[in-house]
Coordinates of C-alpha atoms in Angstrom, one line a residue:
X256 CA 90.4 301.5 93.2
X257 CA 92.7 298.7 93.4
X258 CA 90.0 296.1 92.0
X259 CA 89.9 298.2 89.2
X260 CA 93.4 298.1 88.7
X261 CA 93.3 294.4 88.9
X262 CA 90.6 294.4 86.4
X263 CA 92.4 296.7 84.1
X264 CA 95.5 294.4 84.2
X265 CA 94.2 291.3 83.2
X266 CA 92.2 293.6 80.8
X267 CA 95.3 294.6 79.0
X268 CA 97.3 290.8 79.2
X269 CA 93.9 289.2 77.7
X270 CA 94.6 291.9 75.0
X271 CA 98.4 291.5 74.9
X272 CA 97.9 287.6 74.2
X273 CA 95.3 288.2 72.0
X274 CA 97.8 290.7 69.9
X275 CA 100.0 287.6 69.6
X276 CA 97.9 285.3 68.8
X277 CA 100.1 282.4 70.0
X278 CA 102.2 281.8 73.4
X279 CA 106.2 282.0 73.3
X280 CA 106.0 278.2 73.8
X281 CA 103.8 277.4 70.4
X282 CA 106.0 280.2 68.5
X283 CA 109.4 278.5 69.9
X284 CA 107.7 274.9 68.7
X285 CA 106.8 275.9 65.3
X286 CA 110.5 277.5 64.7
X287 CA 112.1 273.8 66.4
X288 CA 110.0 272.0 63.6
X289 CA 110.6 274.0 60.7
X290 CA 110.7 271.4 57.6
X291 CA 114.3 270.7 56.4
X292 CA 113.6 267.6 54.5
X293 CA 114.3 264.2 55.4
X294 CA 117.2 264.9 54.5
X295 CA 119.5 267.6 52.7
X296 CA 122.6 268.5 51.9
X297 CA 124.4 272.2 51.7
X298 CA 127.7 273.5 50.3
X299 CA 128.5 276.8 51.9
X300 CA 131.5 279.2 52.2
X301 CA 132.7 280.8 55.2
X302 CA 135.0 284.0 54.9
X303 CA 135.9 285.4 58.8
X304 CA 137.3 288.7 59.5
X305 CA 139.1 290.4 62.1
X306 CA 139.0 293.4 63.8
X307 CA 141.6 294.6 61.2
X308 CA 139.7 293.7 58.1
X309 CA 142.0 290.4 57.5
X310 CA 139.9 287.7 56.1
X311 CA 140.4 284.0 55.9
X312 CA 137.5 281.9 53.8
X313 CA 136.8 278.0 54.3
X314 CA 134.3 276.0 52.1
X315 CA 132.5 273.4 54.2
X316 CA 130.0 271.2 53.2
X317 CA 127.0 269.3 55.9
X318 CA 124.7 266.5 55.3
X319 CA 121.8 266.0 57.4
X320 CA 119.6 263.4 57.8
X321 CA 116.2 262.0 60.5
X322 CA 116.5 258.0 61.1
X323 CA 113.3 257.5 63.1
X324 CA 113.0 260.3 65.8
X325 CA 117.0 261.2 65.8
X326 CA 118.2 263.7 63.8
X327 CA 122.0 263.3 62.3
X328 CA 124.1 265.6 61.0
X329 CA 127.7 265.7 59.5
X330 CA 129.7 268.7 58.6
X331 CA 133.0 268.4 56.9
X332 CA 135.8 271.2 56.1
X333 CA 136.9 270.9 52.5
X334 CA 139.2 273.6 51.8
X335 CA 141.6 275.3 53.0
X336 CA 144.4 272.7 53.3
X337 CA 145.0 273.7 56.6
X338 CA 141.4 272.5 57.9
X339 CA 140.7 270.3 55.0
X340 CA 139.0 267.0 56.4
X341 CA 138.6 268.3 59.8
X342 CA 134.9 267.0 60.8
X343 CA 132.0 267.1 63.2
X344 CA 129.1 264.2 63.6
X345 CA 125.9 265.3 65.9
X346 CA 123.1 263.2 66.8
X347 CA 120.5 265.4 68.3
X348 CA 117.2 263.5 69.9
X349 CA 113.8 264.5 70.8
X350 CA 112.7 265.9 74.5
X351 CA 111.8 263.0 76.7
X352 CA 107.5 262.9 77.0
X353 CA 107.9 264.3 80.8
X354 CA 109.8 267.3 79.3
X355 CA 113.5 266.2 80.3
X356 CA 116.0 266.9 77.7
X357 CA 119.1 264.3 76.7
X358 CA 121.9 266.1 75.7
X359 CA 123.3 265.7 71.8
X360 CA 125.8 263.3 71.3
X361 CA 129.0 265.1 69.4
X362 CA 132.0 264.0 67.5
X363 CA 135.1 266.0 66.5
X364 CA 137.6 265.0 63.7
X365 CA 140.6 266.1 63.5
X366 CA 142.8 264.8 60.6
X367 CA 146.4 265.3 62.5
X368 CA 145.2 263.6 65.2
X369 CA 143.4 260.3 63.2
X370 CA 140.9 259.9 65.8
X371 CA 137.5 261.6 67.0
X372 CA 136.7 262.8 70.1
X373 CA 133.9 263.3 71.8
X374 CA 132.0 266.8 72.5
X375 CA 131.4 267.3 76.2
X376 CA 127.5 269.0 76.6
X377 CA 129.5 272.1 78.3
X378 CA 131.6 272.6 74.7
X379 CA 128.3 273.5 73.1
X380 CA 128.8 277.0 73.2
X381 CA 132.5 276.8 72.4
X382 CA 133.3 278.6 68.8
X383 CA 133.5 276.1 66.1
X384 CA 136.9 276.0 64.6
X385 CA 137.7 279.8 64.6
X386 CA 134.2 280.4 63.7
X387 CA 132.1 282.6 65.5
X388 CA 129.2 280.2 65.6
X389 CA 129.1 277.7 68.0
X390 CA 129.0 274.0 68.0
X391 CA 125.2 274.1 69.3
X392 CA 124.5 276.3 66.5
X393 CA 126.0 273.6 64.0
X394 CA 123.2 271.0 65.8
X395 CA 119.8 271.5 66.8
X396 CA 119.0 272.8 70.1
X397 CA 115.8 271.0 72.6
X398 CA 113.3 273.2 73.2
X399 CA 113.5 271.6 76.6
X400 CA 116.6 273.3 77.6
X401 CA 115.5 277.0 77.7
X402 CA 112.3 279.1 78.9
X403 CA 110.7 281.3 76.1
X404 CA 109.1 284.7 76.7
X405 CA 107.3 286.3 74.1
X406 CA 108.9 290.0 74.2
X407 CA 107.0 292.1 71.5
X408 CA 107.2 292.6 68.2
X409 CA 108.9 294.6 65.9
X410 CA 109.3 295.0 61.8
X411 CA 112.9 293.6 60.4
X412 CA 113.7 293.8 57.1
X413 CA 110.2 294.4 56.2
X414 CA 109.0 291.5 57.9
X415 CA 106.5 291.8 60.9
X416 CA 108.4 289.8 63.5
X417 CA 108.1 288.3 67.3
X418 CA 110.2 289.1 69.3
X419 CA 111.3 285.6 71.2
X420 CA 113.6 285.2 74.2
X421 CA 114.8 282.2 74.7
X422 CA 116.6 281.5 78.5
X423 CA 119.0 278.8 79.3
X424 CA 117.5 276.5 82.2
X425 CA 121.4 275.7 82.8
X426 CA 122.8 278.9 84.7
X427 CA 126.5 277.4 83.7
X428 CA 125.5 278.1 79.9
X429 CA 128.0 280.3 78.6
X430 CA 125.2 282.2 76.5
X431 CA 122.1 281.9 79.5
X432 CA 120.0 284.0 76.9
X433 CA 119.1 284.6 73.1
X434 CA 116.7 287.0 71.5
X435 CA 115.6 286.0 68.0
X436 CA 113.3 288.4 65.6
X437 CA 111.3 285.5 64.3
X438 CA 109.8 286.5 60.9
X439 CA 105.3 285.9 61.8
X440 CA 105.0 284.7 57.9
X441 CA 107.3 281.8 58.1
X442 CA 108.7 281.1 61.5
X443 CA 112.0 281.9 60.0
X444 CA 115.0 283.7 62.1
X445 CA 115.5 287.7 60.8
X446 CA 117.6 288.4 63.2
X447 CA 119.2 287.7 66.9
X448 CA 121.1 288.6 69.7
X449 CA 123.4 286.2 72.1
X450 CA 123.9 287.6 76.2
X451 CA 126.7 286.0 78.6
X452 CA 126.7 285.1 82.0
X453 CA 126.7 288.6 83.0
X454 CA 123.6 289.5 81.0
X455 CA 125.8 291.3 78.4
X456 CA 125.5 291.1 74.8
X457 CA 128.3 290.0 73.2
X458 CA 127.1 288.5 69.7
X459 CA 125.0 289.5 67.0
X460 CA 123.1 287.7 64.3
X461 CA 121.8 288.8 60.8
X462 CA 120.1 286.7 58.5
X463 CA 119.7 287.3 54.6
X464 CA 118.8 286.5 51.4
X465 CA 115.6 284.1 52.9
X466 CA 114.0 282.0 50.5
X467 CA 111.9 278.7 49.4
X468 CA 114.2 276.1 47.9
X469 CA 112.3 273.3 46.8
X470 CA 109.0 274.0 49.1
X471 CA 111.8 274.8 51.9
X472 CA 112.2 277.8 53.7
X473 CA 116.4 278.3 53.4
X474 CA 118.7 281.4 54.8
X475 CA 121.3 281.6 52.2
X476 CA 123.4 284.0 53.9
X477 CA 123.8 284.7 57.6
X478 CA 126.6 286.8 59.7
X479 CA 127.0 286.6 63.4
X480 CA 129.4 289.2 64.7
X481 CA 131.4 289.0 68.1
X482 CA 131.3 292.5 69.8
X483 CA 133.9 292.2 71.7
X484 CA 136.4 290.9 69.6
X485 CA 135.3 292.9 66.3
X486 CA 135.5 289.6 64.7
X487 CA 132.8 288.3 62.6
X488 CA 131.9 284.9 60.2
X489 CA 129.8 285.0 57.1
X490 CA 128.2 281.9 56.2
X491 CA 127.0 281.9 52.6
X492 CA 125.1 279.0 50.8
X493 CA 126.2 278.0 47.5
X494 CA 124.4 274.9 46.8
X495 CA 121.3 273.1 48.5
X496 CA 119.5 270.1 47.8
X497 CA 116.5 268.5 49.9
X498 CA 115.2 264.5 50.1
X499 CA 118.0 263.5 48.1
X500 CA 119.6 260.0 48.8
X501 CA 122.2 259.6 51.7
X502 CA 124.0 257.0 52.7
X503 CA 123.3 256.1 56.8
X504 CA 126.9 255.2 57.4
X505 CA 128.4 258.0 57.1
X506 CA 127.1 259.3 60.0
X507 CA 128.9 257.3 62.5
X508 CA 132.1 258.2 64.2
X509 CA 133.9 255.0 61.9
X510 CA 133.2 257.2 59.0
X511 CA 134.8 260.3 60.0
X512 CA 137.7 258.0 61.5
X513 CA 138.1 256.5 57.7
X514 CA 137.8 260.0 56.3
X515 CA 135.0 259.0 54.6
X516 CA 133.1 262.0 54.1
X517 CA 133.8 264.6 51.2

């Protein structure tokens, strides 16, 4: 009896994998590497509202770019007045070939106080400038710093997705775990959902408005709402453009320093 139980297990996780086709690591991978360009640059607006329907909206613009295995990115606030110039310079690296992870290195800008400083790796999950995304979210994430578990699967928006939970190796993480409704078509993000320390969710993610820009895959509109504070940011793309040319130097702390970019 209990052999056949055995046998009826393994049975049903051969057919389970085979259902999915892939493991949580390859899915997790494949989202990591979606093609941005070599480089690109965006224009969006961001309108956040509290709990009591008050709205505030800041036009940002980010320019992102890969110099050999190093991917940079800048993001600049240009309007309101009150934010205006007020920027933030990432270098994110690759995982380390035994699997160890080096953290991002971050600077913040801030106009009043003519200098950057630096990001500390346990900021990451701070809100970024009244936003409800965070500073990781602004960067790019190593796959190296969380476990993935492939959960199910489930239909969003019309799109057959995976279910993928991603766990934070780091137990001081101020969100240890993130469940993302990755769309089986494209690899892209439909939907996800961000737990605290004490396993609680706390933030919600919806993406919109999904489509190919110049051969890329591009989320023109997402929202992440904080549950507990009813307050919520909409990030909505008004202008792309992929493999255009950048200049290298103004991703370096000097550049943001000399309020160089616009």
């Amino acid at each position: 009896m209990k052999i056949s139980k055995i046998i009826l297990g393994a049975l049903a996780l051969c057919m389970t994998a085979a259902a999915f086709g892939q493991t949580a690591e390859e899915i997790a991978k494949k989202v990591h590497d979606l093609p941005d360009g070599d480089t690109n640059y965006m224009v969006a607006r961001l309108t956040l509202s509290d709990k009591s329907g008050k709205s505030r909206v800041r036009d940002i613009a980010s320019y992102k770019m890969e110099e050999g295995t190093t991917k940079k990115s800048v993001t600049v606030f240009r309007t309101p007045k009150d934010v205006a110039g007020v920027s933030y310079l990432s270098f994110d690296y690759p995982d380390n070939p035994d699997g160890t992870t080096k953290d991002s290195d971050s600077w913040l800008y801030l106009p009043a106080m003519k200098k950057a400083r630096r990001v500390s790796g346990s900021s990451k999950d701070d809100d970024f400038q009244g936003t409800d995304f965070t500073y990781g979210d602004i960067g790019e994430r190593s796959l190296g710093k969380d476990t993935f578990k492939l959960l199910g699967s489930e239909s969003v928006n019309g799109k057959d997705c995976w279910i993928l939970e991603y766990t934070a190796k780091d137990k001081t993480s101020k969100i240890t775990r993130r469940v993302m409704w990755i769309d089986k078509s494209n690899y892209m993000t439909q939907k996800g959902e961000y737990y605290d320390k004490q396993g609680k969710k706390f933030k919600e993610l919806v993406c919109e408005s999904i489509e190919q820009i110049d051969g890329f895959w591009t989320i023109k509109k997402m929202t992440m709402s904080n549950l507990l504070s009813s307050h919520k940011t909409v990030y909505e793309l008004l202008e792309v453009k992929y493999n255009l040319p950048l200049d290298k130097n103004i991703f370096t702390v000097s550049a943001l320093e000399r309020e160089m970019v616009k």
